[in-house]
XYZ file of C-alpha atoms in Angstrom:
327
model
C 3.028 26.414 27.089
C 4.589 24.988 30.550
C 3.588 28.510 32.141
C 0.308 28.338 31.476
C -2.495 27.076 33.561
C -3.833 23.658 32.241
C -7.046 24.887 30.333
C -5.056 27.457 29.125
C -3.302 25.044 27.451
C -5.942 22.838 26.339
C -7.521 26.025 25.040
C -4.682 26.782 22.934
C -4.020 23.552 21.786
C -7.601 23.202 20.256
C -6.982 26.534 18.297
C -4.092 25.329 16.756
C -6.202 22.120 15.621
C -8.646 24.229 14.112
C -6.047 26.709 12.678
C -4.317 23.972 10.971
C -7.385 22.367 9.704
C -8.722 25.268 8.204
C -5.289 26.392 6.386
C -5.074 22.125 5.569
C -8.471 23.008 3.577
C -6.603 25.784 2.032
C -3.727 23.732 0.791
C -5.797 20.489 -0.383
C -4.560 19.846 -4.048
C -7.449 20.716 -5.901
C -5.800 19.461 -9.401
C -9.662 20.525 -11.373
C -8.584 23.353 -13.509
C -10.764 26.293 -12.920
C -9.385 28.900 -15.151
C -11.068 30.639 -17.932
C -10.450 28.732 -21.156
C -9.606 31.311 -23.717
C -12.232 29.714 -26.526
C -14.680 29.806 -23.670
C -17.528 32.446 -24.152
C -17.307 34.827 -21.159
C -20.091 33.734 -19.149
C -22.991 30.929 -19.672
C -25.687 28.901 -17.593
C -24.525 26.099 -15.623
C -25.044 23.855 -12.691
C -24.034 23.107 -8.956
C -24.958 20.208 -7.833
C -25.996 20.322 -4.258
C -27.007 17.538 -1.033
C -29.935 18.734 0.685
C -29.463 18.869 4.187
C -30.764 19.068 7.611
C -31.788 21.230 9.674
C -31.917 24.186 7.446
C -31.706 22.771 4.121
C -34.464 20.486 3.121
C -36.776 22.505 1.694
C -36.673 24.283 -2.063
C -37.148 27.366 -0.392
C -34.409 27.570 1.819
C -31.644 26.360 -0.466
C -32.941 28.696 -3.682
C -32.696 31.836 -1.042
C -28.924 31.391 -0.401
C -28.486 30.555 -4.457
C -29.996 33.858 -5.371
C -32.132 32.135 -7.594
C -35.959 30.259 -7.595
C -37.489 27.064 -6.364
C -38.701 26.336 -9.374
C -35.781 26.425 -11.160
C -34.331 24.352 -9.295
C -37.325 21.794 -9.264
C -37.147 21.786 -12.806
C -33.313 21.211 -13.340
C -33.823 18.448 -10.350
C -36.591 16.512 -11.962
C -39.201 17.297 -9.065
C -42.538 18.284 -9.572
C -42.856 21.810 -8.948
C -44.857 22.018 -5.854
C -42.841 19.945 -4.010
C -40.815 21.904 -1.316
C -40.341 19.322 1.099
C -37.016 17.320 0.486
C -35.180 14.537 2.443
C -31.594 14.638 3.684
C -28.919 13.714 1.197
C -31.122 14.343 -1.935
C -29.379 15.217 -5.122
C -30.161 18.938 -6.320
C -28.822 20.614 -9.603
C -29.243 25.072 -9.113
C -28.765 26.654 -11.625
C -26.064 29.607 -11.637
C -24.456 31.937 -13.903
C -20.719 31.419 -14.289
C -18.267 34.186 -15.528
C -14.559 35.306 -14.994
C -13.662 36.718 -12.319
C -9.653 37.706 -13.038
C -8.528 34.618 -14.661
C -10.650 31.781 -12.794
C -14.062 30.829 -13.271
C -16.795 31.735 -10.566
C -20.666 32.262 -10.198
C -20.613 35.242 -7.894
C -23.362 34.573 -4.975
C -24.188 36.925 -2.754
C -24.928 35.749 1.010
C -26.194 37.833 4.051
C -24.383 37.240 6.856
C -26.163 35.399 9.709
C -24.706 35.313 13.880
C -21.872 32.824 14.134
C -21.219 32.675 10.025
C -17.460 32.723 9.052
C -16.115 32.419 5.823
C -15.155 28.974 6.738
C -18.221 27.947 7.644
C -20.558 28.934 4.983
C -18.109 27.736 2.685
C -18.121 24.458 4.217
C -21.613 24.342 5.314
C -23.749 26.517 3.768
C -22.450 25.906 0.448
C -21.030 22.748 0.897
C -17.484 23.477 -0.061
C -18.916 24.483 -4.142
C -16.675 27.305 -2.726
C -13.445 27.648 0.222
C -12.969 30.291 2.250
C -9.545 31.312 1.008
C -11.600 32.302 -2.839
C -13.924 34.196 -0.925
C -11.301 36.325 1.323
C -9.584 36.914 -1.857
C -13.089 38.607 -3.245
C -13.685 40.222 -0.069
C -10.758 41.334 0.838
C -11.499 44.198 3.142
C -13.796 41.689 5.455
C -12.491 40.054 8.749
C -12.873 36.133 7.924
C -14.142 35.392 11.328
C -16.015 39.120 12.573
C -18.223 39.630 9.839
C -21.098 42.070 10.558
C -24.463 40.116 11.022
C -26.814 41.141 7.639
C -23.968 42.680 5.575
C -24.100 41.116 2.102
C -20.891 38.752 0.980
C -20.356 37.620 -2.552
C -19.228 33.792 -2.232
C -17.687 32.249 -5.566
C -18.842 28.930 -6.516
C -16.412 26.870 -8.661
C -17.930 26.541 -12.422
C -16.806 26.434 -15.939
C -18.109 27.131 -19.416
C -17.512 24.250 -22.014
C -14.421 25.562 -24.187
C -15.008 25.722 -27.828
C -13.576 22.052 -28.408
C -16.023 20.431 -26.191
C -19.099 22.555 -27.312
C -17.721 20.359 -30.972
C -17.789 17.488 -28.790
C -21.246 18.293 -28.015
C -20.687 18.969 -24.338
C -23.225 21.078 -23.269
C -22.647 21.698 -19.683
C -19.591 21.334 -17.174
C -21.595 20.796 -14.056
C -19.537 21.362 -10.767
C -19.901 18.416 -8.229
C -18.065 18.064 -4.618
C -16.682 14.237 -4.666
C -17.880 12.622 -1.668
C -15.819 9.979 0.031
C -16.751 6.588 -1.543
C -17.339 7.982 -4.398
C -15.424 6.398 -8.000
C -15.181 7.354 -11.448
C -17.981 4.707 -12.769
C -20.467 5.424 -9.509
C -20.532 9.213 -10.542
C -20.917 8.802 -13.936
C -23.856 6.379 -14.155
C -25.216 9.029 -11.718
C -24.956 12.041 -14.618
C -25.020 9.970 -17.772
C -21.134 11.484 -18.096
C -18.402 9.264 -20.364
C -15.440 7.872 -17.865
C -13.450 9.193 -20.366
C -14.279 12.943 -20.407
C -14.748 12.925 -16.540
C -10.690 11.700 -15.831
C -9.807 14.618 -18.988
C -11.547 17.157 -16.899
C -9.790 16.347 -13.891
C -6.589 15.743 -13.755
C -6.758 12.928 -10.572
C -6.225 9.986 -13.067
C -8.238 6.893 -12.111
C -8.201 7.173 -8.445
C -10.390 10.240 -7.494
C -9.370 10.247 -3.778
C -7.547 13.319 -3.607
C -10.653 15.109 -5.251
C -12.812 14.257 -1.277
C -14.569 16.969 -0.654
C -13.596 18.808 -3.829
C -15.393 20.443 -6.451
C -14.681 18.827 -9.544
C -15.892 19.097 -13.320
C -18.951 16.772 -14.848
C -19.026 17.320 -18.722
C -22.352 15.962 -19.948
C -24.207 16.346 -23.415
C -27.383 17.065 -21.881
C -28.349 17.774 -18.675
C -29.187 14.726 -16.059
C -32.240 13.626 -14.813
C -31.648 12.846 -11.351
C -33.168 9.924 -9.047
C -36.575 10.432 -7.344
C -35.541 11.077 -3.370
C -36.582 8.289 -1.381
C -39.502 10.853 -0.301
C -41.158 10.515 -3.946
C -41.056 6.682 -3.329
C -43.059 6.823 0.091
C -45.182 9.115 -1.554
C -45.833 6.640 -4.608
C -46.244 3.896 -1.862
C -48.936 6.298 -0.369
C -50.809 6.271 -3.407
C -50.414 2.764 -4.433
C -53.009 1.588 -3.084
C -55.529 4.431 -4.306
C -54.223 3.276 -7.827
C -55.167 -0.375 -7.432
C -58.295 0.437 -6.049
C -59.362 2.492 -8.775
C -57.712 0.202 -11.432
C -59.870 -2.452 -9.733
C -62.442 -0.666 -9.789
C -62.793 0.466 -13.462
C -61.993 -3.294 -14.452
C -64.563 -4.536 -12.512
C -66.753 -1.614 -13.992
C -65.826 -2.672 -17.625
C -66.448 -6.365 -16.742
C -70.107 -5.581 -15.411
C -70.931 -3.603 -18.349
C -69.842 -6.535 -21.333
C -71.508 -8.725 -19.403
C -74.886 -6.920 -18.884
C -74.471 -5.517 -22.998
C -74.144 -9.468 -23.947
C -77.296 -10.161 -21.404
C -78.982 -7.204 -23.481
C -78.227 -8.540 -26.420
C -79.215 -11.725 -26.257
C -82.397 -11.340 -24.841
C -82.919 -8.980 -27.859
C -82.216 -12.586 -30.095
C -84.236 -14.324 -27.887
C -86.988 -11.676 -28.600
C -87.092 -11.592 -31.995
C -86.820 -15.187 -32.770
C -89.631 -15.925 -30.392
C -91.628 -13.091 -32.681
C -90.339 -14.363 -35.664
C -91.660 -17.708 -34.734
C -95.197 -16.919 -33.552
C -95.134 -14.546 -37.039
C -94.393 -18.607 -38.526
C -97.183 -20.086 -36.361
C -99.632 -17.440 -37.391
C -99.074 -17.970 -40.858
C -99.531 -21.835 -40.518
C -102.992 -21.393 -38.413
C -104.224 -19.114 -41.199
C -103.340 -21.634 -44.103
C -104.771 -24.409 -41.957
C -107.923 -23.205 -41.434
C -108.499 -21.535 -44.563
C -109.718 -24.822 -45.810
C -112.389 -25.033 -43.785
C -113.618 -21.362 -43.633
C -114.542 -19.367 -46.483
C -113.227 -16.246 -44.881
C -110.873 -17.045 -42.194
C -111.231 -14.702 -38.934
C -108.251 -12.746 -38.060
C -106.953 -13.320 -34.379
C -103.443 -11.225 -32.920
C -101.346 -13.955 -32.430
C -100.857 -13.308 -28.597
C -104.425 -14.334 -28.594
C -103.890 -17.392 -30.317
C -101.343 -18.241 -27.912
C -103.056 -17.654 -24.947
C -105.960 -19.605 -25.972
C -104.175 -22.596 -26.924
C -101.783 -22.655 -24.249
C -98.620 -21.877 -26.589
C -99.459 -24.455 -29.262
C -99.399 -27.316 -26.388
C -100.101 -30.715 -27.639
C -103.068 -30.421 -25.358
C -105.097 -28.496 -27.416
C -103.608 -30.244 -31.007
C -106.365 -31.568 -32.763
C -104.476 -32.172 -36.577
C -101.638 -31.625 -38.079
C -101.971 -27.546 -37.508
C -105.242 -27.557 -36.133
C -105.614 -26.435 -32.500
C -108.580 -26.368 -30.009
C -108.973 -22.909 -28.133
């Protein structure tokens, strides 16, 4: 553009950047077959994964508005308790969606109200994280502008998905969960991280061993059951939080229990103590009686505390014979 003024030509220059990266994203081999399998049923409950984010996505509520669908189901698919909207940046979410056909490729239709500076682009990259591109959702909507879309007008976005064919429902594959491969990502990392065979992950995907065409991708997780994803680090500050409580109250109740078998055994014995000492004045009385019944022709009965008292507790003081005691 020699005839242009300078900015003129910067300005240009930068559109053609961003033209070509957008139609690059277009072009990216995506070699995850998305078709309908014909021994598929027509539609069934599956999962996106999805990376919460800042600003506007770390919070259940926000990300189960532009999913069409509840916090709570998402809580429970993510292994969160249910109360807990608050989430920290790059935590692991599985939403639930419905996936169908839609001609011959498999989609869960979302539908997304358009917000000031949205593109097709961007939401596909952003909002959603490229589960979708914007090429899939021009071809849905295909009297809408790309890049002048009416603020509040509702757009139907199609995430990737599939239903398990009939062959891996044998298998016992339950769900095909759609995940976008990050960049150090690798076959073993990812699936450790579902509880996914190797194996079925490289069938499902036709990138062989070395994932790194799949980068910012949707790809295919067939599991037998559904995850149970790692606590965010926000669950472990939380549990450090209430560490402490826990001790204490552990502590507590163990020093509780201590207290209490030692004052039972206290109780106890001074029970023993009791009744031997009664059991032994019962002895005493009974050997005063039979010593002085020799002397007296009716012996006088005293209460044995009495006898005690007045002979000092049988001291040798007041011995005068063998059982014979002054008082």
């Amino acid at each position: 553009f020699p005839f242009l003024p300078l900015h003129f030509q910067i300005l240009c220059l930068v559109i053609m950047l961003f033209s070509t990266n957008i139609v690059a994203q277009s072009q990216q081999d995506n070699r995850t077959n998305f078709s309908c399998p014909s021994d598929s049923p027509p539609s069934c409950e599956t999962y996106v994964t999805y990376i919460a984010q800042s600003p506007n996505f770390l919070s259940l509520t926000n990300i189960s508005n532009i999913f069409d669908t509840s916090p709570l189901s998402i809580a429970r698919a993510s292994n969160l308790e249910p109360m807990d909207d608050k989430l920290v940046k790059d935590q692991v979410l599985l939403v639930p969606v419905t996936c169908g056909c839609t001609g011959n490729r498999s989609f869960a239709n979302i539908s997304y109200e358009i917000n000031q500076g949205d593109s097709f682009y961007f939401v596909a990259t952003t909002s959603y994280e490229n589960l979708t591109n914007w090429r899939a959702v021009m071809d849905l909507n295909p009297v809408l502008s790309p890049n002048k879309l009416p603020i509040g007008i509702q757009v139907v976005f199609p995430l990737f998905c599939k239903c398990p064919s009939k062959n891996q429902l044998d298998k016992e594959i339950k769900y095909l969960i759609t995940y976008v491969w990050k960049p150090g990502d690798n076959v073993s990392l990812v699936s450790d991280k579902f509880g996914a065979s190797p194996e079925d992950i490289m069938s499902e995907n036709n990138y062989g061993q070395n994932f790194t065409a799949a980068n910012n991708l949707p790809v295919l997780i067939p599991v037998t059951r559904l995850p149970v994803l790692a606590r965010s680090p926000s669950d472990g500050r939380k549990g450090g939080i209430r560490l402490p409580v826990i001790i204490g109250i552990s502590l507590g109740c163990t020093l509780l229990v201590l207290v209490l078998a030692v004052l039972l055994v206290y109780v106890y014995c001074l029970k023993m103590k009791t009744l031997n000492r009664s059991a032994s004045s019962a002895e005493t009385a009974d050997k005063l009686l039979s010593g002085v019944s020799g002397y007296v022709s009716k012996p006088t009965m005293y209460e044995t505390d009495a006898i005690m008292e007045a002979t000092m507790n049988l001291s040798e003081q007041c011995k005068i014979g063998e059982s014979v005691y002054k008082a």
